[in-house]
PDB file of C-alpha atoms in Angstrom:
ATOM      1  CA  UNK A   1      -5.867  39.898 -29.909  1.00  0.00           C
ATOM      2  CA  UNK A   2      -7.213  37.413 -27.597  1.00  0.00           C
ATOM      3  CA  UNK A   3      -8.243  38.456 -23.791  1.00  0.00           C
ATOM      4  CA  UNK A   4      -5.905  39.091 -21.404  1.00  0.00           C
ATOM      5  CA  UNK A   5      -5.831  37.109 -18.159  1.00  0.00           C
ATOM      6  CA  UNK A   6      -5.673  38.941 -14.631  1.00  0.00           C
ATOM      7  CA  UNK A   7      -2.458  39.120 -13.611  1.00  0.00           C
ATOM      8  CA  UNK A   8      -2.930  36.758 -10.698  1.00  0.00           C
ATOM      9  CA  UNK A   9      -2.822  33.863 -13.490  1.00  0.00           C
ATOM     10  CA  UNK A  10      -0.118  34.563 -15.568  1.00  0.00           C
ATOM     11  CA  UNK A  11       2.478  35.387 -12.354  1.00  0.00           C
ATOM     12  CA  UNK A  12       4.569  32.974 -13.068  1.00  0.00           C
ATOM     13  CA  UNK A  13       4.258  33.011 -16.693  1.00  0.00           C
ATOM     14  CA  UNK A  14       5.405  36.717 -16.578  1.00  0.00           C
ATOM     15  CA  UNK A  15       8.289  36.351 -14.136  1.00  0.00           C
ATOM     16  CA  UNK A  16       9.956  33.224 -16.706  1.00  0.00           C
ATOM     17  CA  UNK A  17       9.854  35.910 -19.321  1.00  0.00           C
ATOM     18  CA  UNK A  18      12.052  38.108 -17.266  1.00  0.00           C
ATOM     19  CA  UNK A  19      14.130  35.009 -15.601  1.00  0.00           C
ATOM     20  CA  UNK A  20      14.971  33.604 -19.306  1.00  0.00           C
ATOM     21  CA  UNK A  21      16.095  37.023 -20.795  1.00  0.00           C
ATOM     22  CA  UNK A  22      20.013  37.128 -20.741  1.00  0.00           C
ATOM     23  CA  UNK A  23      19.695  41.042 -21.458  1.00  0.00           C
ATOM     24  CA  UNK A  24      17.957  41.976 -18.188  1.00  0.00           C
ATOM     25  CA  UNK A  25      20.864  42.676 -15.499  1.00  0.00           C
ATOM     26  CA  UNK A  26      20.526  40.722 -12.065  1.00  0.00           C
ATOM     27  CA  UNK A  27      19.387  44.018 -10.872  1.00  0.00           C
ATOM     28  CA  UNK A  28      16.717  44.878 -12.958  1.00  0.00           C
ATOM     29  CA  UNK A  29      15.439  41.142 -12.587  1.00  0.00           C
ATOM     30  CA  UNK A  30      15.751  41.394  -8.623  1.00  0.00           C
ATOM     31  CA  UNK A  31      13.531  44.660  -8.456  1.00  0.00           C
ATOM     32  CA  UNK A  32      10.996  43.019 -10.708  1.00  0.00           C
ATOM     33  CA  UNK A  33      10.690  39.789  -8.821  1.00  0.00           C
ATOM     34  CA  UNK A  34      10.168  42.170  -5.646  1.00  0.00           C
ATOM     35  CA  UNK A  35       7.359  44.440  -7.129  1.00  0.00           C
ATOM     36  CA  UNK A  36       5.435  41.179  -8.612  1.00  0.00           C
ATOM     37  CA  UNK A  37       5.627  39.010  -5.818  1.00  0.00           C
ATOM     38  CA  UNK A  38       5.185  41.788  -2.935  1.00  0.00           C
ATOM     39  CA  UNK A  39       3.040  44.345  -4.700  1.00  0.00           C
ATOM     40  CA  UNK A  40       1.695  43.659  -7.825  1.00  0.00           C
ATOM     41  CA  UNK A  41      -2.188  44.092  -7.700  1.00  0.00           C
ATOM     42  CA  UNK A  42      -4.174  41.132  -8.239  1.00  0.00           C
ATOM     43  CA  UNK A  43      -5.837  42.015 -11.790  1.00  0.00           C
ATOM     44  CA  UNK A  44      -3.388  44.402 -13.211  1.00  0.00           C
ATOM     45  CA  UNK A  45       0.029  43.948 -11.758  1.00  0.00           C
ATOM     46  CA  UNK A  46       0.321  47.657 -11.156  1.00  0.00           C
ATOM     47  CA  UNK A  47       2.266  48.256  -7.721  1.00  0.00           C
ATOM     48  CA  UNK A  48       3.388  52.280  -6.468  1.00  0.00           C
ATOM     49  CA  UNK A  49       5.868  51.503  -3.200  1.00  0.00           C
ATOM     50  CA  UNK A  50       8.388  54.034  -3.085  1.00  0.00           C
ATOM     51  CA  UNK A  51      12.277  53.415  -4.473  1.00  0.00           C
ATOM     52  CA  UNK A  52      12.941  53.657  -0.835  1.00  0.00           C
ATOM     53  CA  UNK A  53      10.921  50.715  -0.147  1.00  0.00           C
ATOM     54  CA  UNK A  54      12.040  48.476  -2.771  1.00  0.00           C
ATOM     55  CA  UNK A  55      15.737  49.766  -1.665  1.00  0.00           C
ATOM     56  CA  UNK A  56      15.359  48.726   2.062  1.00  0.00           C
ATOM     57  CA  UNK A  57      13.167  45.078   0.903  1.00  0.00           C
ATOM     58  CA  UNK A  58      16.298  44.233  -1.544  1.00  0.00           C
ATOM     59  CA  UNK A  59      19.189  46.226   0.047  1.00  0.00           C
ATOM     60  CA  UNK A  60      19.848  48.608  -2.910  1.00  0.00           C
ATOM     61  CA  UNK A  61      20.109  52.235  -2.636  1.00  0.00           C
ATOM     62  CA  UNK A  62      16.923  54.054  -3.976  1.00  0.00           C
ATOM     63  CA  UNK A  63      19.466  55.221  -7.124  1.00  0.00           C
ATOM     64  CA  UNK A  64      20.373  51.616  -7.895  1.00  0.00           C
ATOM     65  CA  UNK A  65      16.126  50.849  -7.875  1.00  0.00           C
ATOM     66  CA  UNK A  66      15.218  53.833 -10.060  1.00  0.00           C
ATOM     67  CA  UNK A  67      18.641  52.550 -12.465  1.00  0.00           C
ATOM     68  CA  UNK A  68      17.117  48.978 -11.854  1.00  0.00           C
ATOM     69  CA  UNK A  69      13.588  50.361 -13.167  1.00  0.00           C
ATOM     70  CA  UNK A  70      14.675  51.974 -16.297  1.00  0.00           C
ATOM     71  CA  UNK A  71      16.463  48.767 -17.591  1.00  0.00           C
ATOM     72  CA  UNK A  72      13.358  47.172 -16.769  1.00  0.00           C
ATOM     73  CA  UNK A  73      11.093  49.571 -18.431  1.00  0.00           C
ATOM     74  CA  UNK A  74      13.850  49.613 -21.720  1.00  0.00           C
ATOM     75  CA  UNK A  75      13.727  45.928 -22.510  1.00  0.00           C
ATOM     76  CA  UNK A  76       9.821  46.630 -22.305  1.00  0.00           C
ATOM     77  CA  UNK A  77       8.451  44.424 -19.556  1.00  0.00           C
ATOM     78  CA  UNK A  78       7.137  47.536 -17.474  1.00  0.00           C
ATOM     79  CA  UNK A  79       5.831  51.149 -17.748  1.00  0.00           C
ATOM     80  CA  UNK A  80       6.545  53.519 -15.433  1.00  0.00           C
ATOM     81  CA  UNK A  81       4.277  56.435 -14.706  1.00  0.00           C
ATOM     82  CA  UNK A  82       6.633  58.649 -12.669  1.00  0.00           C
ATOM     83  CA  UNK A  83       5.779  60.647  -9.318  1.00  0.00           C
ATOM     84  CA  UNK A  84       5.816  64.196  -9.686  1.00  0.00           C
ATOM     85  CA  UNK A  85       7.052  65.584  -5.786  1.00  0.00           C
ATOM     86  CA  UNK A  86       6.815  63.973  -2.532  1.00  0.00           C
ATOM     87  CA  UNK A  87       3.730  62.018  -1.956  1.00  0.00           C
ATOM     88  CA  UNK A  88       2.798  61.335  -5.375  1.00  0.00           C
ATOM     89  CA  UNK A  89       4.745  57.783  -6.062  1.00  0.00           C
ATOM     90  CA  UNK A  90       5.459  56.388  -8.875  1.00  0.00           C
ATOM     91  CA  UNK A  91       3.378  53.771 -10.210  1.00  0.00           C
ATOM     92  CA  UNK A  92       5.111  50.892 -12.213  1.00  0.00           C
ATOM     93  CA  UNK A  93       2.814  48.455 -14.499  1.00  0.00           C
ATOM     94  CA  UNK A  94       3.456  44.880 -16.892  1.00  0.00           C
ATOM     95  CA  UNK A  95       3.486  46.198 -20.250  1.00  0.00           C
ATOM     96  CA  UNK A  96       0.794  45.025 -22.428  1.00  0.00           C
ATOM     97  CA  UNK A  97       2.973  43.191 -24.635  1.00  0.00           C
ATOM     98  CA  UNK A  98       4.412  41.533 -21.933  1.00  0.00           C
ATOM     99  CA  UNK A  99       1.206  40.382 -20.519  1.00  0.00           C
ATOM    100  CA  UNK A 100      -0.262  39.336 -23.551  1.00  0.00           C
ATOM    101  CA  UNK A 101       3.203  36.725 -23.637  1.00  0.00           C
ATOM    102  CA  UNK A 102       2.340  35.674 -20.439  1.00  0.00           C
ATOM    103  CA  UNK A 103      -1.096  35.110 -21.316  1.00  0.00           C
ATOM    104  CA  UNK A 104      -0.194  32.938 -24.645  1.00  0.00           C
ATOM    105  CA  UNK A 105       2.482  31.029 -22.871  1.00  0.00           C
ATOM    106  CA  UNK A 106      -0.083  30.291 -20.106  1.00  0.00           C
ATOM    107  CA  UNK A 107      -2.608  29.147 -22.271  1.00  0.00           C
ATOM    108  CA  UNK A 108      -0.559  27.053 -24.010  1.00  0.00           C
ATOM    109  CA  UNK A 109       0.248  25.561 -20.830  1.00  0.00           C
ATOM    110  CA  UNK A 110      -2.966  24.416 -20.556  1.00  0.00           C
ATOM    111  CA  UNK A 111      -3.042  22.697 -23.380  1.00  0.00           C
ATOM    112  CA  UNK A 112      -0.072  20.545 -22.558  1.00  0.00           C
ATOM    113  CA  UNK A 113      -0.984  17.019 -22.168  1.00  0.00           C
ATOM    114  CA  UNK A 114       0.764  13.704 -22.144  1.00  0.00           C
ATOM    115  CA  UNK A 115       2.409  11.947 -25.980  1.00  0.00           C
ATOM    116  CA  UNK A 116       0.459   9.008 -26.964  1.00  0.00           C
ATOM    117  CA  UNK A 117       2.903   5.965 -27.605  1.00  0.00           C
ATOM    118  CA  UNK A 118       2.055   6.640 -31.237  1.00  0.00           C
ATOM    119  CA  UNK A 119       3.716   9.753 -31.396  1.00  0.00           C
ATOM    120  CA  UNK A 120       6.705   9.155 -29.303  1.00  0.00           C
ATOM    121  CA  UNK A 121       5.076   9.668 -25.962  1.00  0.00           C
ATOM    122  CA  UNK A 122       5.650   6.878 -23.048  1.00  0.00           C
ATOM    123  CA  UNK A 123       3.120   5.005 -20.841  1.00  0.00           C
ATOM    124  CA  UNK A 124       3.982   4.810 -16.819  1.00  0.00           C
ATOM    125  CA  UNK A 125       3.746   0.607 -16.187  1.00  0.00           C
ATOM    126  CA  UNK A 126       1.137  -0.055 -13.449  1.00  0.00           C
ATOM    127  CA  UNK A 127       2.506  -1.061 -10.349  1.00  0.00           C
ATOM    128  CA  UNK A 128       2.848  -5.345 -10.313  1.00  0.00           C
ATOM    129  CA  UNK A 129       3.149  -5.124 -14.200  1.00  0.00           C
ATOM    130  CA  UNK A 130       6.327  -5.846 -15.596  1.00  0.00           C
ATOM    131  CA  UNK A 131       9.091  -3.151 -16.539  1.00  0.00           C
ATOM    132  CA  UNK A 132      10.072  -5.085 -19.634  1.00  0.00           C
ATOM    133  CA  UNK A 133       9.337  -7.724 -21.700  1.00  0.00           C
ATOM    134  CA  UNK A 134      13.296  -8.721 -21.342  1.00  0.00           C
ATOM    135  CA  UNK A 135      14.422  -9.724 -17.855  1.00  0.00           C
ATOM    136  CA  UNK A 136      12.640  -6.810 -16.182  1.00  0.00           C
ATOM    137  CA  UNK A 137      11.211  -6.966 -12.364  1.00  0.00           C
ATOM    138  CA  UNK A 138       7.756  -6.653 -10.846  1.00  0.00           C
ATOM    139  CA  UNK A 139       7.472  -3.197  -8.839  1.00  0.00           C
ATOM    140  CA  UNK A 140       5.637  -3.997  -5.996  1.00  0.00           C
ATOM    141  CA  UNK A 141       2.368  -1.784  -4.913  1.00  0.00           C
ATOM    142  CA  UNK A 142       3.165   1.042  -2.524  1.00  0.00           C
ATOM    143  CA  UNK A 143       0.958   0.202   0.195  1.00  0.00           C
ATOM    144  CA  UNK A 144       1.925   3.639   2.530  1.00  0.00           C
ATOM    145  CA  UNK A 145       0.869   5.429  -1.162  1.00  0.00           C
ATOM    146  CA  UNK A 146      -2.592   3.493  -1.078  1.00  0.00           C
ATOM    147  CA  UNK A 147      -3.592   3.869   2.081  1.00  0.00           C
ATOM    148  CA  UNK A 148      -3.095   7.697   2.093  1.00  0.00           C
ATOM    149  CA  UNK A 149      -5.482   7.589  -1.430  1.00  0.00           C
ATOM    150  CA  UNK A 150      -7.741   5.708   0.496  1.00  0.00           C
ATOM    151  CA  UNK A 151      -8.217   7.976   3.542  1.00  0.00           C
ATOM    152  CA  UNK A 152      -8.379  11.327   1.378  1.00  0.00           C
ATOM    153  CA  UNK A 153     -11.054   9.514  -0.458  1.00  0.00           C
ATOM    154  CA  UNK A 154     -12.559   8.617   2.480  1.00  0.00           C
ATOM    155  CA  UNK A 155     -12.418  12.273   3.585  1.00  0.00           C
ATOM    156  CA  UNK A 156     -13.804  13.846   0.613  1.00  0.00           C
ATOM    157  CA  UNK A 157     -17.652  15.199   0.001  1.00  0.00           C
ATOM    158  CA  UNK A 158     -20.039  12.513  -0.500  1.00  0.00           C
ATOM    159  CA  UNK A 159     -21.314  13.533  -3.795  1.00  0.00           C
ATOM    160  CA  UNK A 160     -22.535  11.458  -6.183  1.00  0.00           C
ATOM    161  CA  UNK A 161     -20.342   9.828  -8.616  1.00  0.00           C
ATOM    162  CA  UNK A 162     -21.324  11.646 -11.375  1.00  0.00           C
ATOM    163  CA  UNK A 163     -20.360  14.899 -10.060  1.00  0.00           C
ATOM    164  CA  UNK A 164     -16.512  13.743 -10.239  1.00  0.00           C
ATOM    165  CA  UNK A 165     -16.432  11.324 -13.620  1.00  0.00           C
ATOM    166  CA  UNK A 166     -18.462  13.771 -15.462  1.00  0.00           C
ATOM    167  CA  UNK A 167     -21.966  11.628 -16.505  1.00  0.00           C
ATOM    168  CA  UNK A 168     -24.640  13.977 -16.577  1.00  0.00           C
ATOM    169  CA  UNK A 169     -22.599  16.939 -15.055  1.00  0.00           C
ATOM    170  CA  UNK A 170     -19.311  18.472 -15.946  1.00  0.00           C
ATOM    171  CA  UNK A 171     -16.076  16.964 -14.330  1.00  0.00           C
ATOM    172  CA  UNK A 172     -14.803  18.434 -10.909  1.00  0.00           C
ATOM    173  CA  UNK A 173     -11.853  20.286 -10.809  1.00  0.00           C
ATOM    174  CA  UNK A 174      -9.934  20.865  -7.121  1.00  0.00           C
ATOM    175  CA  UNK A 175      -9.279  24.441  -6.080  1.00  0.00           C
ATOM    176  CA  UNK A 176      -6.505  24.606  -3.399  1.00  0.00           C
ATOM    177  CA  UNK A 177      -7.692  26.684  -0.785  1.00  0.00           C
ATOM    178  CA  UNK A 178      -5.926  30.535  -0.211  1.00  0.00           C
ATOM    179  CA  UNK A 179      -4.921  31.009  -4.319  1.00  0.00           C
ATOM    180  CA  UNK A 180      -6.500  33.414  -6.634  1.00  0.00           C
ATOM    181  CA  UNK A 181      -8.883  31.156  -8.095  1.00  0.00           C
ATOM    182  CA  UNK A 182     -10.816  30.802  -4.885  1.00  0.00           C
ATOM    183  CA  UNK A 183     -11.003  34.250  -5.141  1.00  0.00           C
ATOM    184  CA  UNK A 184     -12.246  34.500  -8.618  1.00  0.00           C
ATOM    185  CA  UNK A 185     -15.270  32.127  -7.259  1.00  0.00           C
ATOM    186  CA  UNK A 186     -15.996  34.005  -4.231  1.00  0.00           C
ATOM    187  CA  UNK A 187     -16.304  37.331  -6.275  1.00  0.00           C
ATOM    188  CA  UNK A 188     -18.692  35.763  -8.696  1.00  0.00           C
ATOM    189  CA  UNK A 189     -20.278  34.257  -6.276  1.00  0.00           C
ATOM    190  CA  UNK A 190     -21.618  37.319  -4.425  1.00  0.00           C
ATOM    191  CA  UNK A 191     -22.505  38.541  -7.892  1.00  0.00           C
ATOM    192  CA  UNK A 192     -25.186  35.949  -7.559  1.00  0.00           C
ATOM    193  CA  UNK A 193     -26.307  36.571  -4.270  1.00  0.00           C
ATOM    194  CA  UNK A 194     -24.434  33.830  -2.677  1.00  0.00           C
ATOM    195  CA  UNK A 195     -22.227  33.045   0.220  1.00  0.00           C
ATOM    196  CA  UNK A 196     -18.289  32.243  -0.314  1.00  0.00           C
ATOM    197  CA  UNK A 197     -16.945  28.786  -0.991  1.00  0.00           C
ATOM    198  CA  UNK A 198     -15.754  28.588   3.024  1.00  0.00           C
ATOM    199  CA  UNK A 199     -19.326  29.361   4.323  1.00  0.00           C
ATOM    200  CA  UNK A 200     -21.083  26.805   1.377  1.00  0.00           C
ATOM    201  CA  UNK A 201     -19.241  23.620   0.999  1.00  0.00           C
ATOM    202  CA  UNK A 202     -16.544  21.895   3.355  1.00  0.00           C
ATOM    203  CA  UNK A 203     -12.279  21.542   2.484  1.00  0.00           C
ATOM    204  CA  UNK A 204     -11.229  18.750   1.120  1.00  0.00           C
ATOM    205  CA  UNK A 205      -7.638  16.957   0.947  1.00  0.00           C
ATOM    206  CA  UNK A 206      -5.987  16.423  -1.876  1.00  0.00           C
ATOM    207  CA  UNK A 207      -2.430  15.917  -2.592  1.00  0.00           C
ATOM    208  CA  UNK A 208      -1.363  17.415   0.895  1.00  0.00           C
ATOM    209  CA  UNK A 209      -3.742  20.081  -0.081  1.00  0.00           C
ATOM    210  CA  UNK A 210      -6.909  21.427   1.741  1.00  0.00           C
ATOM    211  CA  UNK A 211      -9.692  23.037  -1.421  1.00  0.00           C
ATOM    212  CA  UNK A 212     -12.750  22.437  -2.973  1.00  0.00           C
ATOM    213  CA  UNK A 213     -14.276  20.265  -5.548  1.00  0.00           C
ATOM    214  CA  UNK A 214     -15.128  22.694  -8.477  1.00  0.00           C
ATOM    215  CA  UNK A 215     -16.672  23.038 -11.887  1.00  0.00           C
ATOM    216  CA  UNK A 216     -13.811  24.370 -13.083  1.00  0.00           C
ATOM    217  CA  UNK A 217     -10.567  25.999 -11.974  1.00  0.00           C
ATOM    218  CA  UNK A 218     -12.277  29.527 -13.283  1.00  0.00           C
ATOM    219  CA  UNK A 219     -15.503  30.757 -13.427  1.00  0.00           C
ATOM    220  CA  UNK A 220     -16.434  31.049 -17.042  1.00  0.00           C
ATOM    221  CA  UNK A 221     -17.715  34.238 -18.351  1.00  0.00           C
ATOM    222  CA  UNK A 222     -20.466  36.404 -17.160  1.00  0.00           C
ATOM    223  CA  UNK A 223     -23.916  35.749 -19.099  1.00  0.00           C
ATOM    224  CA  UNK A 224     -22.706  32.428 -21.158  1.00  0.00           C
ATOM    225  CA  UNK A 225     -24.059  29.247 -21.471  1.00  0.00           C
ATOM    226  CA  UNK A 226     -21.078  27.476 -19.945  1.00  0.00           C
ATOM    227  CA  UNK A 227     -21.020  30.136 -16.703  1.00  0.00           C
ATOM    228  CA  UNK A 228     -24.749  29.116 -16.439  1.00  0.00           C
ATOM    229  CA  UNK A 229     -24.423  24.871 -16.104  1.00  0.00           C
ATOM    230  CA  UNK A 230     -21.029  25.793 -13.848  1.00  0.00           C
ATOM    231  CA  UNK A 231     -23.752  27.784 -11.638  1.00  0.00           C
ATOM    232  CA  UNK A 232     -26.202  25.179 -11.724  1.00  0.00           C
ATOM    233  CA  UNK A 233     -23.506  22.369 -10.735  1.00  0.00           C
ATOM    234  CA  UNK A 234     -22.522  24.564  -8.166  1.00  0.00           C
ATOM    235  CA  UNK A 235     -25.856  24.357  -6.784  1.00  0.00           C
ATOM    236  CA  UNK A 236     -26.626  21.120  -6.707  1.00  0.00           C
ATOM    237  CA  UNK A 237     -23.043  20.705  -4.694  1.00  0.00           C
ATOM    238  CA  UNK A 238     -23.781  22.720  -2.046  1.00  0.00           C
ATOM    239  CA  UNK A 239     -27.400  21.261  -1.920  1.00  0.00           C
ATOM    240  CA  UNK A 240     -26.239  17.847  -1.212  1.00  0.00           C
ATOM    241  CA  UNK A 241     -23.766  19.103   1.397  1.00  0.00           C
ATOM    242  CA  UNK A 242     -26.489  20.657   3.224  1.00  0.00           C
ATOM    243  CA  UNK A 243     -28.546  17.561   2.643  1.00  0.00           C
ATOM    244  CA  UNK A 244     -25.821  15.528   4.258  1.00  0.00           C
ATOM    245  CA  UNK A 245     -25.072  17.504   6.780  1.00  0.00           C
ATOM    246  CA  UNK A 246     -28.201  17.482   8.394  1.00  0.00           C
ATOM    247  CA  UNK A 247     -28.734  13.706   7.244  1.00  0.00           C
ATOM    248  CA  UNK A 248     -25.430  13.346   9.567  1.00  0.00           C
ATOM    249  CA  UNK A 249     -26.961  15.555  12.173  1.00  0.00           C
ATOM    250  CA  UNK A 250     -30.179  13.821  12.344  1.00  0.00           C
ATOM    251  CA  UNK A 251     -28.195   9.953  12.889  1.00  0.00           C
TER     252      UNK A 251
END
């Protein structure tokens, strides 16, 4: 069975599983929604506020939550590990099952990319190229659109070029700023004895965005080969901020 992603990752993926289900009652799907966007915890998804509390949040009685849960926990999207006496709440959890969807149908998400025109995909025309070959119309550049590429590239790091087209060193991959995955860096980061992304390298713009400019969305694994050149490149990035940040200072 292949790994299971942290929960943080595979939100989304988990939530469409419940969304597209025409068995699970408005109810059941309401209460869910609540737990996973409110409480879920940010590896497992396990969340323990009260049925009052989910009650007052959605406006249901606590009997229509606990009815809610088991409809839930029937069409086997949750476990529920049930409070014994006052005190003692209940704890409710994604099913492995229903992670392990999530998990596929975010991978294969991933792996989406654009058809080729050979197998029945469709190339965007350039803008100032020609629609069609048969009484079509030039589309004339969006200068507002250029501009704004022009400042946020302007605005970004000055790293070396081949630390964004991926020459001698992996391709950079922006992070938004205040999502998981930032996170996920930070964490391994202070596994190595480092400081956290906000304290090493500077924000960046991108796409109305503010991030970073990363090896990779993810840190990969603890201990392989991959984790190892992602540390390395991560290195040399916040080496060259420093370096031009005091360059800067010193002009």
């Amino acid at each position: 069975m292949s790994e299971l992603l942290p929960f943080c990752k595979i939100k989304l993926q988990y939530l469409l599983e419940m969304v597209t289900d025409q068995e699970l009652d408005d109810n059941g799907l309401r209460v869910a929604l609540y737990l996973a966007l409110a409480h879920a915890d940010h590896e497992t998804g396990e969340s323990r506020p009260s049925f009052e509390t989910i009650g007052a949040a959605i406006g249901k009685h606590a009997k229509s939550v606990k009815r809610a849960l088991n409809k839930v926990e029937a069409a086997g999207y949750m476990t529920i590990e049930r409070g014994t006496n006052k005190g003692n709440a209940s704890r409710y959890r994604p099913t492995e099952a229903a992670l392990k969807r999530a998990t596929d149908r975010r991978r294969e998400g991933d792996k989406v990319v654009p058809l080729s025109r050979a197998k029945g995909g469709q190339s965007c025309p350039q803008s100032g190229t020609d629609l069609s070959g048969k009484g079509g119309q030039d589309r004339p550049p969006n200068r507002e659109q250029e501009l704004r590429k022009e400042r946020e590239r302007a605005s970004a790091p000055d790293w070396s070029d081949e630390g964004q087209s991926g020459g001698a060193r992996p391709d950079l991959v922006f992070v938004p700023r205040g999502i998981c995955f930032v996170r996920d860096w930070n964490e391994r980061l202070a596994r190595e004895g480092m400081t956290t992304l906000e304290r090493s390298l500077p924000q960046s713009p991108h796409e109305h965005h503010l991030g970073y400019w990363l090896p990779a969305r993810t840190p990969a694994p603890l201990g392989s080969a991959e984790w190892q050149d992602q540390l390395q490149l991560l290195r040399d990035l916040i080496r060259e901020t420093s370096e031009n940040a005091e360059h800067c200072h010193a002009v």
